[in-house]
Amino acid sequence: QVQLVQSGAEVKKPGASVKVSCKASGYTFTGHYMHWVRQAPGQGLEWMGWINPNSGDTEYAQKFQGRVTMTRDTSINTAYLELSRLTSDDTAVFYCASHSSGPVDWGQGTLVTVSS
Amino acid sequence: QAVVTQEPSLTVSPGGTVTLTCGSSTGAVTSGHHPYWFQQKPGQAPRTLIYDTSKKDSWTPARFSGSLLGGKAALTLSGAQAEDEAEYYCLLSNGGVRPVFGGGTKLTVL
């Protein structure tokens, strides 16, 4: 079955960058778009963008453009989310989510804490 | 971009029926928005309940159903159980490129 395993929790200082990984298994990695979703503490889900692992094409939410980069390494079936110029407002759980035309499969989430 | 609206909170009695809705600031929600519904319990990742308006994921209990109702996407729970207490999020495909989540509905079974 589909499994998305994300990297562990991170603590970063304001102004730094963070890179979160998402390793996929149980399906053809290049056949599903990979989305990234942010959830701040006690808040709702916020779509950040997607990457097409086959082509490397990306689409980012306007809010994150200029600060977010989504990449992938097809040799190890892993997608990456990098977010730069972190502020305390970026303290959140970040989820990867794999999607083709059916149900969305979710990673377990990665907590990123931004604190001085 | 569109703003997607959901009821902030709803309460249903055990065994009762409740409908959650998902509207769009750009107009009526249609099948072309491919509405999704996700369930999220505290401390857990979301799970897909409903996709493409009314299709169920393999784990989705039969008591959940999705539809279009009065220009909105709708999630109906018939025969609520205590384990259904959770946050429910809808997602609309905004022109197929940049999807948008609703703010979520906190469902209490009481």
Short mmCIF file of N, CA, C and O in Angstrom, two decimals, chain A residues 37 39 43-47 50 59-60 65 95 99 101-104 106-107, chain B residues 36 38 40 44-48 51 57 89 91 96-99 101-103:
data_model
loop_
_atom_site.label_atom_id
_atom_site.label_comp_id
_atom_site.label_asym_id
_atom_site.label_seq_id
_atom_site.Cartn_x
_atom_site.Cartn_y
_atom_site.Cartn_z
N VAL A 37 1.33 20.55 2.29
CA VAL A 37 0.25 21.23 3.03
C VAL A 37 0.80 21.66 4.38
O VAL A 37 1.50 20.88 5.04
N GLN A 39 0.04 23.18 8.29
CA GLN A 39 -0.97 23.33 9.34
C GLN A 39 -0.33 23.95 10.57
O GLN A 39 0.42 23.29 11.30
N GLN A 43 -4.73 25.45 13.82
CA GLN A 43 -5.31 26.05 12.63
C GLN A 43 -5.65 24.99 11.58
O GLN A 43 -5.43 23.80 11.79
N GLY A 44 -6.18 25.48 10.46
CA GLY A 44 -6.62 24.58 9.40
C GLY A 44 -5.49 24.20 8.45
O GLY A 44 -4.33 24.56 8.64
N LEU A 45 -5.89 23.48 7.41
CA LEU A 45 -4.95 23.02 6.40
C LEU A 45 -4.77 24.10 5.34
O LEU A 45 -5.73 24.76 4.93
N GLU A 46 -3.55 24.24 4.88
CA GLU A 46 -3.21 25.29 3.89
C GLU A 46 -2.38 24.65 2.79
O GLU A 46 -1.28 24.15 3.04
N TRP A 47 -2.89 24.69 1.56
CA TRP A 47 -2.17 24.11 0.43
C TRP A 47 -1.01 25.01 0.06
O TRP A 47 -1.16 26.23 -0.11
N TRP A 50 2.43 21.97 -5.43
CA TRP A 50 2.66 20.59 -5.85
C TRP A 50 3.86 20.51 -6.77
O TRP A 50 4.29 21.51 -7.36
N GLU A 59 3.96 23.98 -9.07
CA GLU A 59 2.97 25.05 -8.97
C GLU A 59 2.89 25.40 -7.50
O GLU A 59 2.67 24.52 -6.66
N TYR A 60 3.08 26.69 -7.20
CA TYR A 60 3.10 27.11 -5.80
C TYR A 60 1.94 28.05 -5.51
O TYR A 60 1.54 28.85 -6.37
N GLN A 65 5.16 31.89 -2.92
CA GLN A 65 6.06 32.09 -4.06
C GLN A 65 7.23 32.98 -3.67
O GLN A 65 7.07 33.97 -2.98
N TYR A 95 2.83 18.59 5.82
CA TYR A 95 2.46 17.27 5.31
C TYR A 95 2.77 17.16 3.82
O TYR A 95 2.52 18.12 3.07
N HIS A 99 -1.10 12.37 -4.82
CA HIS A 99 -2.41 12.37 -5.47
C HIS A 99 -2.28 12.11 -6.96
O HIS A 99 -1.46 12.72 -7.64
N SER A 101 -5.63 10.65 -9.46
CA SER A 101 -7.00 11.07 -9.72
C SER A 101 -7.96 10.54 -8.66
O SER A 101 -9.14 10.81 -8.70
N GLY A 102 -7.43 9.80 -7.70
CA GLY A 102 -8.27 9.19 -6.68
C GLY A 102 -8.04 9.79 -5.32
O GLY A 102 -7.80 10.99 -5.19
N PRO A 103 -8.10 8.98 -4.30
CA PRO A 103 -7.90 9.48 -2.94
C PRO A 103 -6.49 10.05 -2.76
O PRO A 103 -5.55 9.66 -3.45
N VAL A 104 -6.39 10.95 -1.80
CA VAL A 104 -5.10 11.52 -1.45
C VAL A 104 -4.49 10.69 -0.33
O VAL A 104 -5.17 10.33 0.63
N TRP A 106 -1.51 10.59 2.61
CA TRP A 106 -0.82 11.60 3.40
C TRP A 106 0.39 11.02 4.12
O TRP A 106 0.36 9.88 4.58
N GLY A 107 1.44 11.84 4.25
CA GLY A 107 2.53 11.51 5.13
C GLY A 107 2.11 11.76 6.58
O GLY A 107 1.03 12.28 6.85
N TYR B 36 -13.21 17.31 -2.43
CA TYR B 36 -12.65 16.30 -1.53
C TYR B 36 -13.09 16.62 -0.11
O TYR B 36 -13.25 17.80 0.25
N PHE B 38 -11.84 15.55 3.89
CA PHE B 38 -10.84 14.89 4.72
C PHE B 38 -11.29 14.92 6.17
O PHE B 38 -11.90 15.88 6.62
N GLN B 40 -9.82 14.69 10.07
CA GLN B 40 -8.60 14.79 10.86
C GLN B 40 -8.93 14.75 12.34
O GLN B 40 -9.74 15.54 12.82
N GLN B 44 -3.29 13.64 14.56
CA GLN B 44 -3.15 12.72 13.43
C GLN B 44 -3.11 13.48 12.11
O GLN B 44 -3.57 14.62 12.03
N ALA B 45 -2.57 12.82 11.11
CA ALA B 45 -2.63 13.38 9.76
C ALA B 45 -4.06 13.27 9.22
O ALA B 45 -4.83 12.41 9.66
N PRO B 46 -4.42 14.12 8.28
CA PRO B 46 -5.74 13.98 7.66
C PRO B 46 -5.84 12.66 6.90
O PRO B 46 -4.83 12.05 6.53
N ARG B 47 -7.07 12.23 6.68
CA ARG B 47 -7.33 11.06 5.84
C ARG B 47 -8.42 11.42 4.84
O ARG B 47 -9.37 12.14 5.18
N THR B 48 -8.32 10.86 3.66
CA THR B 48 -9.36 11.11 2.65
C THR B 48 -10.61 10.32 3.00
O THR B 48 -10.57 9.10 3.18
N TYR B 51 -13.73 11.63 -2.31
CA TYR B 51 -13.05 12.35 -3.38
C TYR B 51 -13.96 12.44 -4.60
O TYR B 51 -14.92 11.66 -4.73
N ASP B 57 -13.12 6.51 -0.20
CA ASP B 57 -11.85 5.81 -0.07
C ASP B 57 -12.13 4.41 0.48
O ASP B 57 -13.24 4.13 0.96
N TYR B 89 -12.39 18.73 6.71
CA TYR B 89 -11.97 19.75 5.76
C TYR B 89 -12.43 19.39 4.36
O TYR B 89 -12.31 18.24 3.94
N LEU B 91 -11.88 20.37 0.21
CA LEU B 91 -10.88 20.89 -0.71
C LEU B 91 -11.52 21.02 -2.07
O LEU B 91 -12.15 20.07 -2.56
N GLY B 96 -8.34 23.66 -11.33
CA GLY B 96 -7.50 22.50 -11.60
C GLY B 96 -6.03 22.70 -11.33
O GLY B 96 -5.24 21.78 -11.51
N VAL B 97 -5.63 23.88 -10.89
CA VAL B 97 -4.20 24.14 -10.71
C VAL B 97 -3.87 24.36 -9.25
O VAL B 97 -2.97 23.72 -8.70
N ARG B 98 -4.57 25.27 -8.62
CA ARG B 98 -4.27 25.63 -7.23
C ARG B 98 -5.47 25.31 -6.36
O ARG B 98 -6.37 26.15 -6.19
N PRO B 99 -5.50 24.13 -5.75
CA PRO B 99 -6.64 23.79 -4.89
C PRO B 99 -6.68 24.65 -3.63
O PRO B 99 -5.64 25.19 -3.22
N PHE B 101 -8.32 24.78 0.41
CA PHE B 101 -9.00 24.14 1.52
C PHE B 101 -10.03 25.08 2.13
O PHE B 101 -9.83 26.30 2.19
N GLY B 102 -11.11 24.50 2.63
CA GLY B 102 -11.99 25.23 3.50
C GLY B 102 -11.39 25.35 4.89
O GLY B 102 -10.38 24.70 5.19
N GLY B 103 -12.00 26.16 5.72
CA GLY B 103 -11.46 26.41 7.05
C GLY B 103 -11.66 25.27 8.04
O GLY B 103 -11.10 25.29 9.13
#
